[in-house]
C-alpha angles and dihedrals in degrees: 000000000000113000118216113222120244108236130189121222090239092055094046093049097039096108099031116116120189121221108235090204092063131064107284092204092054093046094048092045092051093047094050092042091056093047091052100044090045088055091239082128110045128222109272095021116137117244116202119211089203093051092050092048092051095045093050095037089233133132119259094248099073090039091053092048091050091050091051089054090050089053089054090057091049095246098117137030118217108207114194114240090003112063145246121307135185106256119245115251104260121213091204092051090047093053091046090051091051089050092050093048096044095050097042094043092050087059091048097052092044090053091044090054089052086057095050090132087073091094094173090061093044091052090049090055092049093047090052091055090049090053090047091054089050091051090050092049090050093047093242099150098173091050090047092056093042089056090046088059091045092054095050090046088052091057089062092044092053088048088057094243105099092153091064090063090058090052090049092050092053089062096047103077095112091042089057092047093051090046090056091046088055089053092049091053092044095246096150139167104163095136090052090048090057092050090048091051091050090053093050094048093044089055091049091050091050090051095238109143092182093053091046090053093047092048092050093049090049088051100047095033132212123295089247092056090051091055091046091051093050091046089056091060112057090175087069095041088059088070095047130087090231103185106111131199092281090052092246131122120230112255114257118229115236 
């Protein structure tokens, strides 16, 4: 079984330099967000405000504000008189995030298909897939996933509701963490992702809202399929707070 390395905040931030011309809160939030969703900081791990401040050579005020924002996304728990801890990955929160994304993104791709005469946006979608294929061929995993995010964001932009994407992304913290766990344990489907993306964009170009919806659902998958997939990989379940609303754990496949 793959062992995830224990990292200290000081080690992870050792070479990070903040830009004094940019918002310190935004920079610190982004840095910590990436460390958490990439599982560089593990669920349950303590996160010291003082240690972060010293490592980044920043005052405690922007660090505190960044941590509060992280708490709002569900990535950290601030425990009075105890400290700040990386939140466990919640199965319930993961399923809710999948539900939010699926239902809002269905609306986005349907609306995008209704705007298929916006050829500039369609060509942007197709160009993003081309760049994603190139990243996959070159083994650039981070670039591949960055372009994945860019494509899904572009669906909302073409639909004329870019702000909805930002609301969706705020709910996806546990989705991102589980995605990175799948990468760590070599549970991959990048080639299928590309084919799924092609199908969604082809449906949008053709102006078929129904086909775009069907292609997106096939891409994201049902909530039931998500639970089945996680249950088939106990190495991932070990990182997840698996008690659901009914107080039961999902059955693990043998």
